[in-house]
mmCIF file of C-alpha atoms in Angstrom:
data_model
loop_
_atom_site.group_PDB
_atom_site.id
_atom_site.type_symbol
_atom_site.label_atom_id
_atom_site.label_comp_id
_atom_site.label_asym_id
_atom_site.label_seq_id
_atom_site.Cartn_x
_atom_site.Cartn_y
_atom_site.Cartn_z
ATOM 1 C CA MET V 255 -23.077 2.519 -25.723
ATOM 2 C CA SER V 256 -21.106 5.693 -25.013
ATOM 3 C CA ASN V 257 -23.717 6.586 -22.376
ATOM 4 C CA ASN V 258 -23.076 3.254 -20.714
ATOM 5 C CA VAL V 259 -19.324 3.789 -20.772
ATOM 6 C CA GLU V 260 -19.779 7.251 -19.239
ATOM 7 C CA GLN V 261 -21.920 5.811 -16.447
ATOM 8 C CA THR V 262 -19.409 3.061 -15.652
ATOM 9 C CA LYS V 263 -16.707 5.703 -15.596
ATOM 10 C CA GLN V 264 -18.574 7.786 -13.012
ATOM 11 C CA GLU V 265 -19.275 4.753 -10.860
ATOM 12 C CA MET V 266 -15.608 3.812 -10.947
ATOM 13 C CA ASP V 267 -14.645 7.339 -9.897
ATOM 14 C CA GLN V 268 -16.953 7.109 -6.879
ATOM 15 C CA ILE V 269 -15.611 3.687 -5.974
ATOM 16 C CA GLU V 270 -12.044 4.905 -6.193
ATOM 17 C CA LEU V 271 -12.842 7.837 -3.921
ATOM 18 C CA LEU V 272 -14.462 5.522 -1.375
ATOM 19 C CA ILE V 273 -11.496 3.138 -1.440
ATOM 20 C CA GLY V 274 -9.209 6.129 -1.007
ATOM 21 C CA LYS V 275 -11.064 7.286 2.096
ATOM 22 C CA ILE V 276 -11.146 3.845 3.711
ATOM 23 C CA LEU V 277 -7.485 3.328 2.929
ATOM 24 C CA ARG V 278 -6.621 6.684 4.450
ATOM 25 C CA VAL V 279 -8.256 5.655 7.741
ATOM 26 C CA GLY V 280 -6.449 2.298 7.682
ATOM 27 C CA VAL V 281 -3.068 3.911 7.040
ATOM 28 C CA ALA V 282 -3.689 6.549 9.725
ATOM 29 C CA VAL V 283 -4.529 3.876 12.315
ATOM 30 C CA ALA V 284 -1.484 1.743 11.411
ATOM 31 C CA GLY V 285 0.786 4.808 11.438
ATOM 32 C CA THR V 286 -0.534 5.981 14.798
ATOM 33 C CA VAL V 287 -0.049 2.573 16.435
ATOM 34 C CA MET V 288 3.531 2.326 15.092
ATOM 35 C CA PHE V 289 4.262 5.869 16.282
ATOM 36 C CA VAL V 290 2.837 5.208 19.774
ATOM 37 C CA GLY V 291 4.971 2.052 20.055
ATOM 38 C CA LEU V 292 8.115 3.895 18.955
ATOM 39 C CA VAL V 293 7.519 6.789 21.375
ATOM 40 C CA ALA V 294 6.766 4.334 24.196
ATOM 41 C CA PHE V 295 10.082 2.601 23.476
ATOM 42 C CA PHE V 296 12.049 5.843 23.842
ATOM 43 C CA ILE V 297 10.123 7.041 26.915
ATOM 44 C CA THR V 298 10.332 3.776 28.837
ATOM 45 C CA GLY V 299 13.802 2.952 27.453
ATOM 46 C CA THR V 300 12.862 -0.721 27.090
ATOM 47 C CA SER V 301 11.423 -2.834 24.311
ATOM 48 C CA GLY V 302 9.763 -5.160 26.810
ATOM 49 C CA TYR V 303 11.804 -8.055 25.419
ATOM 50 C CA SER V 304 15.326 -9.316 26.062
ATOM 51 C CA GLY V 305 18.118 -8.515 23.620
ATOM 52 C CA GLN V 306 17.317 -8.452 19.915
ATOM 53 C CA ASN V 307 14.004 -10.249 20.265
ATOM 54 C CA TRP V 308 10.515 -9.260 19.200
ATOM 55 C CA PRO V 309 7.173 -11.076 19.146
ATOM 56 C CA THR V 310 6.282 -12.742 15.826
ATOM 57 C CA SER V 311 3.101 -14.701 16.513
ATOM 58 C CA PHE V 312 -0.420 -13.419 17.195
ATOM 59 C CA HIS V 313 -0.276 -15.071 20.604
ATOM 60 C CA ALA V 314 2.994 -13.377 21.599
ATOM 61 C CA ILE V 315 1.906 -9.986 20.245
ATOM 62 C CA PHE V 316 -1.397 -9.988 22.122
ATOM 63 C CA ALA V 317 0.300 -11.175 25.294
ATOM 64 C CA GLY V 318 2.771 -8.281 24.905
ATOM 65 C CA LEU V 319 -0.009 -5.783 24.250
ATOM 66 C CA ALA V 320 -1.729 -6.752 27.488
ATOM 67 C CA SER V 321 1.296 -5.463 29.412
ATOM 68 C CA PHE V 322 1.920 -2.623 26.900
ATOM 69 C CA LYS V 323 5.338 -3.776 25.725
ATOM 70 C CA PRO V 324 6.609 -1.252 23.126
ATOM 71 C CA PHE V 325 7.818 -3.890 20.610
ATOM 72 C CA ALA V 326 4.419 -5.628 20.735
ATOM 73 C CA VAL V 327 2.711 -2.306 19.934
ATOM 74 C CA MET V 328 5.161 -1.678 17.068
ATOM 75 C CA MET V 329 4.608 -5.170 15.639
ATOM 76 C CA LEU V 330 0.832 -4.642 15.832
ATOM 77 C CA GLY V 331 1.260 -1.385 13.909
ATOM 78 C CA LEU V 332 3.343 -3.157 11.256
ATOM 79 C CA PHE V 333 0.741 -5.894 10.948
ATOM 80 C CA LEU V 334 -2.037 -3.307 10.550
ATOM 81 C CA LEU V 335 0.038 -1.685 7.805
ATOM 82 C CA ILE V 336 0.337 -5.071 6.045
ATOM 83 C CA LEU V 337 -3.451 -5.324 6.292
ATOM 84 C CA THR V 338 -4.113 -2.001 4.508
ATOM 85 C CA PRO V 339 -3.737 -3.429 0.978
ATOM 86 C CA VAL V 340 -5.839 -6.415 2.078
ATOM 87 C CA LEU V 341 -8.488 -3.943 3.238
ATOM 88 C CA ARG V 342 -8.399 -2.340 -0.190
ATOM 89 C CA VAL V 343 -9.064 -5.711 -1.826
ATOM 90 C CA VAL V 344 -12.005 -6.372 0.524
ATOM 91 C CA VAL V 345 -13.555 -2.979 -0.219
ATOM 92 C CA SER V 346 -13.058 -3.519 -3.960
ATOM 93 C CA ILE V 347 -15.194 -6.678 -3.775
ATOM 94 C CA PHE V 348 -18.126 -4.662 -2.415
ATOM 95 C CA ALA V 349 -17.454 -1.887 -4.907
ATOM 96 C CA PHE V 350 -17.601 -4.257 -7.898
ATOM 97 C CA ALA V 351 -20.708 -5.914 -6.411
ATOM 98 C CA LYS V 352 -22.425 -2.529 -6.217
ATOM 99 C CA GLU V 353 -21.671 -2.100 -9.897
ATOM 100 C CA ASN V 354 -23.152 -5.545 -10.643
ATOM 101 C CA ASP V 355 -19.857 -6.593 -12.164
ATOM 102 C CA LYS V 356 -19.948 -10.269 -11.197
ATOM 103 C CA LEU V 357 -16.812 -11.150 -13.139
ATOM 104 C CA TYR V 358 -14.737 -8.681 -11.129
ATOM 105 C CA VAL V 359 -16.377 -9.661 -7.851
ATOM 106 C CA TRP V 360 -15.058 -13.194 -8.454
ATOM 107 C CA ILE V 361 -11.665 -12.044 -9.669
ATOM 108 C CA THR V 362 -11.231 -9.888 -6.558
ATOM 109 C CA ILE V 363 -12.464 -12.664 -4.229
ATOM 110 C CA GLY V 364 -9.803 -14.840 -5.864
ATOM 111 C CA VAL V 365 -7.125 -12.288 -4.963
ATOM 112 C CA LEU V 366 -8.396 -12.129 -1.371
ATOM 113 C CA ALA V 367 -8.361 -15.930 -1.112
ATOM 114 C CA ILE V 368 -4.699 -16.014 -2.162
ATOM 115 C CA LEU V 369 -3.858 -13.388 0.493
ATOM 116 C CA VAL V 370 -5.651 -15.382 3.193
ATOM 117 C CA ILE V 371 -3.810 -18.557 2.145
ATOM 118 C CA ALA V 372 -0.513 -16.613 2.360
ATOM 119 C CA MET V 373 -1.371 -15.560 5.908
ATOM 120 C CA ILE V 374 -2.204 -19.105 6.955
ATOM 121 C CA ILE V 375 0.984 -20.512 5.412
ATOM 122 C CA GLY V 376 3.021 -17.727 7.046
ATOM 123 C CA HIS V 377 1.565 -18.229 10.507
ATOM 124 C CA GLN V 378 1.878 -21.991 10.739
ATOM 125 C CA MET Y 213 19.371 4.181 19.293
ATOM 126 C CA LEU Y 214 17.663 7.548 18.808
ATOM 127 C CA GLU Y 215 20.185 8.450 16.122
ATOM 128 C CA GLN Y 216 19.644 5.171 14.266
ATOM 129 C CA THR Y 217 15.875 5.688 14.374
ATOM 130 C CA PHE Y 218 16.290 9.189 12.947
ATOM 131 C CA ILE Y 219 18.477 7.878 10.105
ATOM 132 C CA MET Y 220 15.916 5.163 9.293
ATOM 133 C CA LEU Y 221 13.202 7.818 9.279
ATOM 134 C CA VAL Y 222 15.194 9.853 6.732
ATOM 135 C CA VAL Y 223 15.842 6.720 4.626
ATOM 136 C CA GLY Y 224 12.072 6.237 4.674
ATOM 137 C CA VAL Y 225 11.275 9.777 3.536
ATOM 138 C CA VAL Y 226 13.766 9.562 0.652
ATOM 139 C CA ALA Y 227 12.628 6.059 -0.376
ATOM 140 C CA GLY Y 228 8.967 7.039 -0.210
ATOM 141 C CA PHE Y 229 9.440 10.198 -2.261
ATOM 142 C CA GLY Y 230 11.726 8.582 -4.844
ATOM 143 C CA GLY Y 231 9.678 5.399 -4.980
ATOM 144 C CA ALA Y 232 6.439 7.238 -5.667
ATOM 145 C CA ILE Y 233 8.005 9.479 -8.323
ATOM 146 C CA LEU Y 234 9.600 6.582 -10.208
ATOM 147 C CA GLY Y 235 6.647 4.243 -9.813
ATOM 148 C CA LEU Y 236 8.859 1.867 -7.840
ATOM 149 C CA GLY Y 237 8.069 0.279 -4.533
ATOM 150 C CA GLY Y 238 10.593 2.159 -2.447
ATOM 151 C CA GLY Y 239 11.920 -1.297 -1.646
ATOM 152 C CA ILE Y 240 14.330 -1.058 -4.531
ATOM 153 C CA ILE Y 241 15.903 1.880 -2.640
ATOM 154 C CA VAL Y 242 15.632 0.521 0.918
ATOM 155 C CA THR Y 243 17.385 -2.840 0.399
ATOM 156 C CA PRO Y 244 20.529 -1.381 -1.240
ATOM 157 C CA VAL Y 245 20.739 1.454 1.334
ATOM 158 C CA LEU Y 246 20.383 -0.889 4.318
ATOM 159 C CA THR Y 247 22.842 -3.471 2.998
ATOM 160 C CA LEU Y 248 25.369 -1.255 1.171
ATOM 161 C CA ALA Y 249 25.409 1.776 3.505
ATOM 162 C CA PHE Y 250 24.568 0.186 6.860
ATOM 163 C CA GLY Y 251 25.882 -3.345 6.355
ATOM 164 C CA LEU Y 252 22.650 -4.914 7.524
ATOM 165 C CA ASP Y 253 21.995 -8.633 6.937
ATOM 166 C CA ILE Y 254 20.140 -8.837 3.600
ATOM 167 C CA LYS Y 255 17.378 -10.958 5.182
ATOM 168 C CA TYR Y 256 16.441 -8.135 7.602
ATOM 169 C CA ALA Y 257 16.828 -5.602 4.789
ATOM 170 C CA ILE Y 258 14.354 -7.614 2.720
ATOM 171 C CA GLY Y 259 11.942 -7.724 5.682
ATOM 172 C CA ALA Y 260 12.125 -3.938 6.187
ATOM 173 C CA SER Y 261 11.928 -3.434 2.447
ATOM 174 C CA ILE Y 262 8.683 -5.360 1.991
ATOM 175 C CA ILE Y 263 7.132 -3.133 4.696
ATOM 176 C CA ALA Y 264 8.531 -0.116 2.820
ATOM 177 C CA VAL Y 265 6.786 -1.330 -0.333
ATOM 178 C CA ILE Y 266 3.427 -1.533 1.414
ATOM 179 C CA ALA Y 267 3.871 1.902 3.003
ATOM 180 C CA THR Y 268 4.836 3.440 -0.380
ATOM 181 C CA SER Y 269 1.913 1.824 -2.122
ATOM 182 C CA SER Y 270 -0.660 2.780 0.512
ATOM 183 C CA GLY Y 271 0.770 6.294 0.913
ATOM 184 C CA ALA Y 272 0.901 6.922 -2.827
ATOM 185 C CA THR Y 273 -2.500 5.422 -3.594
ATOM 186 C CA ILE Y 274 -4.127 7.871 -1.200
ATOM 187 C CA ALA Y 275 -3.002 10.654 -3.522
ATOM 188 C CA PHE Y 276 -3.616 8.744 -6.768
ATOM 189 C CA LEU Y 277 -7.183 7.770 -5.935
ATOM 190 C CA LYS Y 278 -8.281 11.358 -6.187
ATOM 191 C CA ASP Y 279 -7.946 11.262 -9.969
ATOM 192 C CA ASP Y 280 -8.725 8.653 -12.580
ATOM 193 C CA VAL Y 281 -5.185 7.760 -13.619
ATOM 194 C CA LEU Y 282 -5.153 4.228 -12.228
ATOM 195 C CA ASN Y 283 -7.057 1.284 -13.702
ATOM 196 C CA LEU Y 284 -8.671 -0.788 -10.927
ATOM 197 C CA ARG Y 285 -9.759 -3.652 -13.210
ATOM 198 C CA VAL Y 286 -6.308 -4.106 -14.701
ATOM 199 C CA ALA Y 287 -4.919 -4.027 -11.142
ATOM 200 C CA MET Y 288 -7.266 -6.686 -9.757
ATOM 201 C CA PHE Y 289 -7.053 -9.005 -12.752
ATOM 202 C CA LEU Y 290 -3.245 -8.989 -12.833
ATOM 203 C CA GLU Y 291 -3.085 -9.182 -9.032
ATOM 204 C CA ILE Y 292 -4.078 -12.850 -9.219
ATOM 205 C CA PHE Y 293 -0.767 -13.625 -10.926
ATOM 206 C CA THR Y 294 1.439 -11.359 -8.792
ATOM 207 C CA THR Y 295 0.121 -12.621 -5.435
ATOM 208 C CA ILE Y 296 0.637 -16.275 -6.394
ATOM 209 C CA GLY Y 297 4.159 -15.346 -7.511
ATOM 210 C CA ALA Y 298 4.842 -13.383 -4.311
ATOM 211 C CA LEU Y 299 3.772 -16.207 -2.032
ATOM 212 C CA THR Y 300 5.938 -18.648 -3.973
ATOM 213 C CA GLY Y 301 8.893 -16.245 -3.790
ATOM 214 C CA ALA Y 302 8.598 -15.608 -0.043
ATOM 215 C CA ILE Y 303 8.599 -19.337 0.673
ATOM 216 C CA LEU Y 304 11.527 -19.964 -1.710
ATOM 217 C CA SER Y 305 13.610 -17.129 -0.185
ATOM 218 C CA GLY Y 306 14.239 -19.259 2.891
ATOM 219 C CA PHE Y 307 16.230 -21.711 0.750
ATOM 220 C CA PHE Y 308 18.709 -19.235 -0.768
ATOM 221 C CA ASN Y 309 21.818 -17.696 0.806
ATOM 222 C CA SER Y 310 22.762 -13.980 0.882
ATOM 223 C CA THR Y 311 25.280 -14.139 -1.989
ATOM 224 C CA PHE Y 312 22.630 -15.508 -4.312
ATOM 225 C CA LEU Y 313 20.091 -12.881 -3.227
ATOM 226 C CA PHE Y 314 22.545 -10.001 -3.797
ATOM 227 C CA PHE Y 315 23.474 -11.361 -7.186
ATOM 228 C CA LEU Y 316 19.871 -11.869 -8.209
ATOM 229 C CA PHE Y 317 18.924 -8.393 -6.998
ATOM 230 C CA GLY Y 318 21.762 -6.855 -9.001
ATOM 231 C CA LEU Y 319 20.959 -8.749 -12.190
ATOM 232 C CA LEU Y 320 17.326 -7.791 -11.906
ATOM 233 C CA LEU Y 321 18.199 -4.109 -11.626
ATOM 234 C CA LEU Y 322 20.741 -4.301 -14.431
ATOM 235 C CA PHE Y 323 18.231 -5.856 -16.799
ATOM 236 C CA GLN Y 324 15.664 -3.277 -15.882
ATOM 237 C CA SER Y 325 17.912 -0.258 -16.363
ATOM 238 C CA TRP Y 326 19.091 -1.579 -19.744
ATOM 239 C CA ASN Y 327 15.510 -2.126 -20.821
ATOM 240 C CA MET Y 328 14.518 1.399 -19.845
ATOM 241 C CA TYR Y 329 17.601 2.923 -21.484
ATOM 242 C CA ARG Y 330 16.746 1.225 -24.756
ATOM 243 C CA LYS Y 331 13.262 2.646 -24.599
ATOM 244 C CA LEU Y 332 14.585 6.103 -23.758
ATOM 245 C CA LYS Y 333 16.881 6.113 -26.789
ATOM 246 C CA GLY Y 334 14.273 4.552 -29.036
ATOM 247 C CA SER Y 335 11.828 7.382 -29.652
ATOM 248 C CA GLU Y 336 10.410 10.597 -28.259
ATOM 249 C CA LYS Y 337 6.909 9.185 -28.138
ATOM 250 C CA PRO Y 338 7.130 5.661 -26.746
ATOM 251 C CA LEU Y 339 3.361 5.152 -26.809
ATOM 252 C CA ILE Y 340 2.350 2.703 -29.543
ATOM 253 C CA LYS Y 341 -1.389 2.243 -29.881
ATOM 254 C CA ALA Y 342 -2.571 -1.196 -28.843
ATOM 255 C CA GLN Y 343 -4.527 -3.340 -31.309
ATOM 256 C CA PRO Y 344 -8.177 -4.058 -30.451
ATOM 257 C CA ASP Y 345 -8.092 -7.207 -28.319
ATOM 258 C CA PRO Y 346 -11.158 -9.399 -27.640
ATOM 259 C CA THR Y 347 -9.766 -10.574 -24.285
ATOM 260 C CA ALA Y 348 -9.301 -6.981 -23.130
ATOM 261 C CA GLU Y 349 -12.858 -6.191 -24.278
ATOM 262 C CA LYS Y 350 -14.262 -9.155 -22.382
ATOM 263 C CA LEU Y 351 -12.340 -8.234 -19.226
ATOM 264 C CA LYS Y 352 -13.229 -4.528 -19.609
ATOM 265 C CA LEU Y 353 -9.584 -3.501 -19.267
ATOM 266 C CA ASN Y 354 -9.670 -0.588 -21.745
ATOM 267 C CA SER Y 355 -10.029 2.831 -20.153
ATOM 268 C CA SER Y 356 -9.081 6.504 -20.339
ATOM 269 C CA PHE Y 357 -7.330 9.067 -18.157
ATOM 270 C CA TYR Y 358 -6.740 12.807 -17.947
ATOM 271 C CA ASP Y 359 -3.101 13.677 -18.564
ATOM 272 C CA VAL Y 360 -2.223 16.655 -16.340
ATOM 273 C CA ALA Y 361 1.081 17.382 -18.143
ATOM 274 C CA SER Y 362 -0.389 17.554 -21.688
ATOM 275 C CA LYS Y 363 -3.819 18.721 -20.427
ATOM 276 C CA GLN Y 364 -5.953 16.251 -22.395
ATOM 277 C CA GLN Y 365 -8.125 13.161 -21.988
ATOM 278 C CA VAL Y 366 -6.340 10.059 -23.309
ATOM 279 C CA ASP Y 367 -8.315 6.920 -24.304
ATOM 280 C CA TYR Y 368 -6.318 3.716 -24.388
ATOM 281 C CA GLN Y 369 -6.663 -0.001 -25.135
ATOM 282 C CA VAL Y 370 -4.588 -2.884 -23.874
ATOM 283 C CA GLU Y 371 -3.465 -6.056 -25.645
ATOM 284 C CA LYS Y 372 -1.433 -9.264 -25.086
ATOM 285 C CA ILE Y 373 -3.069 -10.071 -21.745
ATOM 286 C CA PRO Y 374 -1.492 -13.580 -21.407
ATOM 287 C CA GLY Y 375 2.015 -12.168 -21.932
ATOM 288 C CA GLY Y 376 1.361 -9.404 -19.428
ATOM 289 C CA SER Y 377 0.020 -11.939 -16.915
ATOM 290 C CA LEU Y 378 3.137 -14.089 -17.265
ATOM 291 C CA ILE Y 379 5.449 -11.118 -16.599
ATOM 292 C CA MET Y 380 3.252 -10.265 -13.605
ATOM 293 C CA PHE Y 381 3.804 -13.734 -12.149
ATOM 294 C CA GLY Y 382 7.556 -13.164 -12.538
ATOM 295 C CA ALA Y 383 7.195 -9.734 -10.932
ATOM 296 C CA GLY Y 384 5.401 -11.309 -7.971
ATOM 297 C CA LEU Y 385 8.098 -13.983 -7.663
ATOM 298 C CA ALA Y 386 10.850 -11.335 -7.591
ATOM 299 C CA SER Y 387 8.823 -9.315 -5.096
ATOM 300 C CA GLY Y 388 8.448 -12.201 -2.669
ATOM 301 C CA LEU Y 389 12.035 -13.363 -3.100
ATOM 302 C CA LEU Y 390 13.760 -9.969 -2.774
ATOM 303 C CA GLY Y 391 11.322 -7.852 -0.779
ATOM 304 C CA ILE Y 392 10.802 -5.351 -3.568
ATOM 305 C CA GLY Y 393 7.596 -4.041 -5.094
ATOM 306 C CA SER Y 394 8.728 -5.119 -8.579
ATOM 307 C CA GLY Y 395 7.236 -1.867 -9.807
ATOM 308 C CA ALA Y 396 9.752 -1.861 -12.649
ATOM 309 C CA PHE Y 397 8.538 -5.257 -13.891
ATOM 310 C CA LYS Y 398 4.909 -4.343 -13.357
ATOM 311 C CA VAL Y 399 5.287 -1.140 -15.354
ATOM 312 C CA MET Y 400 7.100 -3.141 -18.036
ATOM 313 C CA ALA Y 401 4.280 -5.706 -18.247
ATOM 314 C CA MET Y 402 1.668 -2.989 -18.633
ATOM 315 C CA ASP Y 403 3.511 -0.425 -20.732
ATOM 316 C CA SER Y 404 5.756 -2.564 -22.960
ATOM 317 C CA MET Y 405 3.749 -5.774 -23.278
ATOM 318 C CA MET Y 406 0.152 -4.625 -22.903
ATOM 319 C CA LYS Y 407 0.751 -1.165 -24.481
ATOM 320 C CA MET Y 408 -0.819 0.791 -21.654
ATOM 321 C CA PRO Y 409 0.381 4.444 -21.400
ATOM 322 C CA LEU Y 410 3.150 5.035 -18.830
ATOM 323 C CA LYS Y 411 1.175 7.125 -16.351
ATOM 324 C CA PRO Y 412 -1.738 4.733 -15.776
ATOM 325 C CA SER Y 413 0.882 1.942 -15.769
ATOM 326 C CA SER Y 414 2.819 3.655 -12.965
ATOM 327 C CA ALA Y 415 -0.290 4.500 -10.957
ATOM 328 C CA THR Y 416 -1.753 1.008 -11.336
ATOM 329 C CA SER Y 417 1.632 -0.503 -10.498
ATOM 330 C CA ASN Y 418 1.721 1.567 -7.296
ATOM 331 C CA LEU Y 419 -1.645 0.187 -6.230
ATOM 332 C CA MET Y 420 -0.727 -3.384 -7.160
ATOM 333 C CA MET Y 421 2.599 -3.366 -5.324
ATOM 334 C CA GLY Y 422 0.936 -3.085 -1.915
ATOM 335 C CA VAL Y 423 -1.329 -6.068 -2.502
ATOM 336 C CA THR Y 424 1.508 -8.155 -3.958
ATOM 337 C CA ALA Y 425 3.764 -7.226 -1.046
ATOM 338 C CA ALA Y 426 1.071 -8.093 1.513
ATOM 339 C CA ALA Y 427 1.095 -11.694 0.241
ATOM 340 C CA SER Y 428 4.800 -12.146 1.024
ATOM 341 C CA ALA Y 429 4.956 -9.716 3.980
ATOM 342 C CA THR Y 430 2.842 -12.005 6.156
ATOM 343 C CA VAL Y 431 5.353 -14.810 5.586
ATOM 344 C CA TYR Y 432 8.249 -12.486 6.531
ATOM 345 C CA PHE Y 433 6.329 -11.048 9.496
ATOM 346 C CA PHE Y 434 5.750 -14.427 11.136
ATOM 347 C CA ASN Y 435 9.222 -15.846 10.415
ATOM 348 C CA GLY Y 436 10.933 -12.973 12.230
ATOM 349 C CA SER Y 437 12.551 -11.196 9.251
ATOM 350 C CA ILE Y 438 10.800 -7.926 10.067
ATOM 351 C CA ASN Y 439 12.748 -6.051 12.767
ATOM 352 C CA PRO Y 440 10.484 -3.393 14.357
ATOM 353 C CA MET Y 441 13.361 -1.001 15.166
ATOM 354 C CA ILE Y 442 14.235 -0.801 11.462
ATOM 355 C CA ALA Y 443 10.857 -1.303 9.799
ATOM 356 C CA VAL Y 444 8.777 1.071 11.951
ATOM 357 C CA PRO Y 445 10.785 4.301 11.444
ATOM 358 C CA ILE Y 446 11.229 3.520 7.731
ATOM 359 C CA ALA Y 447 7.491 2.918 7.341
ATOM 360 C CA LEU Y 448 6.636 6.173 9.134
ATOM 361 C CA GLY Y 449 9.110 8.119 6.965
ATOM 362 C CA ILE Y 450 7.720 6.580 3.802
ATOM 363 C CA LEU Y 451 4.111 7.379 4.618
ATOM 364 C CA GLY Y 452 5.140 11.051 4.619
ATOM 365 C CA GLY Y 453 7.522 10.923 1.648
ATOM 366 C CA SER Y 454 5.307 8.965 -0.735
ATOM 367 C CA THR Y 455 2.270 11.182 -0.219
ATOM 368 C CA VAL Y 456 4.279 14.194 -1.388
ATOM 369 C CA GLY Y 457 6.116 12.258 -4.124
ATOM 370 C CA SER Y 458 3.001 10.914 -5.817
ATOM 371 C CA ARG Y 459 1.612 14.450 -6.162
ATOM 372 C CA VAL Y 460 4.824 15.725 -7.742
ATOM 373 C CA MET Y 461 4.910 12.736 -10.144
ATOM 374 C CA GLN Y 462 1.679 13.802 -11.857
ATOM 375 C CA HIS Y 463 3.260 16.975 -13.164
ATOM 376 C CA LEU Y 464 6.304 15.340 -14.737
ATOM 377 C CA HIS Y 465 6.556 14.100 -18.328
ATOM 378 C CA ALA Y 466 7.043 10.415 -19.150
ATOM 379 C CA ARG Y 467 10.487 11.072 -20.634
ATOM 380 C CA THR Y 468 11.672 12.927 -17.516
ATOM 381 C CA LEU Y 469 10.589 9.984 -15.372
ATOM 382 C CA ARG Y 470 12.606 7.557 -17.500
ATOM 383 C CA MET Y 471 15.667 9.792 -17.448
ATOM 384 C CA ILE Y 472 15.661 9.678 -13.637
ATOM 385 C CA PHE Y 473 14.888 5.961 -13.637
ATOM 386 C CA VAL Y 474 17.779 4.686 -15.755
ATOM 387 C CA PRO Y 475 20.975 5.947 -14.050
ATOM 388 C CA VAL Y 476 19.603 5.274 -10.557
ATOM 389 C CA LEU Y 477 18.816 1.652 -11.363
ATOM 390 C CA PHE Y 478 22.118 1.123 -13.180
ATOM 391 C CA LEU Y 479 24.291 2.347 -10.294
ATOM 392 C CA ILE Y 480 22.428 0.322 -7.702
ATOM 393 C CA ALA Y 481 22.623 -2.761 -9.930
ATOM 394 C CA ILE Y 482 26.423 -2.607 -10.200
ATOM 395 C CA GLN Y 483 26.783 -2.147 -6.452
ATOM 396 C CA MET Y 484 24.541 -5.058 -5.589
ATOM 397 C CA ILE Y 485 26.356 -7.406 -7.988
ATOM 398 C CA LEU Y 486 29.750 -6.351 -6.569
ATOM 399 C CA LYS Y 487 28.402 -6.934 -3.074
ATOM 400 C CA GLY Y 488 27.308 -10.389 -4.203
ATOM 401 C CA PHE Y 489 30.954 -11.060 -5.124
ATOM 402 C CA GLY Y 490 32.051 -9.739 -1.720
ATOM 403 C CA VAL Y 491 33.347 -6.359 -2.936
ATOM 404 C CA ASN Y 492 32.147 -3.364 -0.912
ATOM 405 C CA VAL Y 493 32.042 -0.037 -2.742
#
């Protein structure tokens, strides 16, 4: 029994390290995109949009990215940042699956489903 | 514009550092600063704040994941309740006016600081051992961690899972409604209700806050409450501040953490309530 507990413990440690690494990449990418957008705004002196406006739909953001509008880049960076915890949930599903912990695979899929529903409700 | 960006960056660094140390989302600092000090519309403050919460959580978790303080199973199980609460809160927030939001924010902080003060006065060793709980066994929520401050391995059990889950739903609701991480409520659910030690509670709360916030952040993102000129510099500042803060937090004692916690929350609470009544301090 204690052997089993010890093994689970080690597996969890490895999983946590893996999640940490993946998360670090996600955060670095989001941070870089936000930083590039902010620098572009100060260099060009324009947000690419009139007045106090910024793009808030996927369509508007991608249209803005195509012509490298600074606010579109910044909004993309913010969205990537919002996705980092979602990424952590996705990775956790695989991590629990690797451990053969079916109960927690389902629990974590449940969490992901709620996040996806939130995104759909938000975007409508 | 450059000056404002620099100020937001500094707000981010302070919020990230303080948020990580106190096990809060950083949002609890950002919203009062933006509304009280800069007079920003509370709806935009909430939008920037929810981004701040995610940045604090992701920044802090990077440091936390290197040791075994946090409890991933507790986090994922309770996350079901917080995300449902957060989504509900974000949708409801559109129906309330600023006065109500200020008032609610203040009351929430006041309750929390009182609760922590009581615990601080109560006893030197706040950790009461949890009773063996079949639900916790079944869900494999019991765990252990290495306490850096006291230099020993601590095994712990958790109990009262339904009660903890209910508080977590409330924490998610407050998070979605007010753009905070509800770290204070999350820590309370784990440490007071479920009898988890404070350090794994704080670390697990830090991880959970990001996921909870993501549920409501998407709603705020698409409805235009997240202003890039405010949210981006704050997020960048926080990513730096929280990484440092979460490392420092490990070396502090539970009592020290609470002693910082209480007066900060109390002062902010009073200010937010006064602001709700239209008084600017």
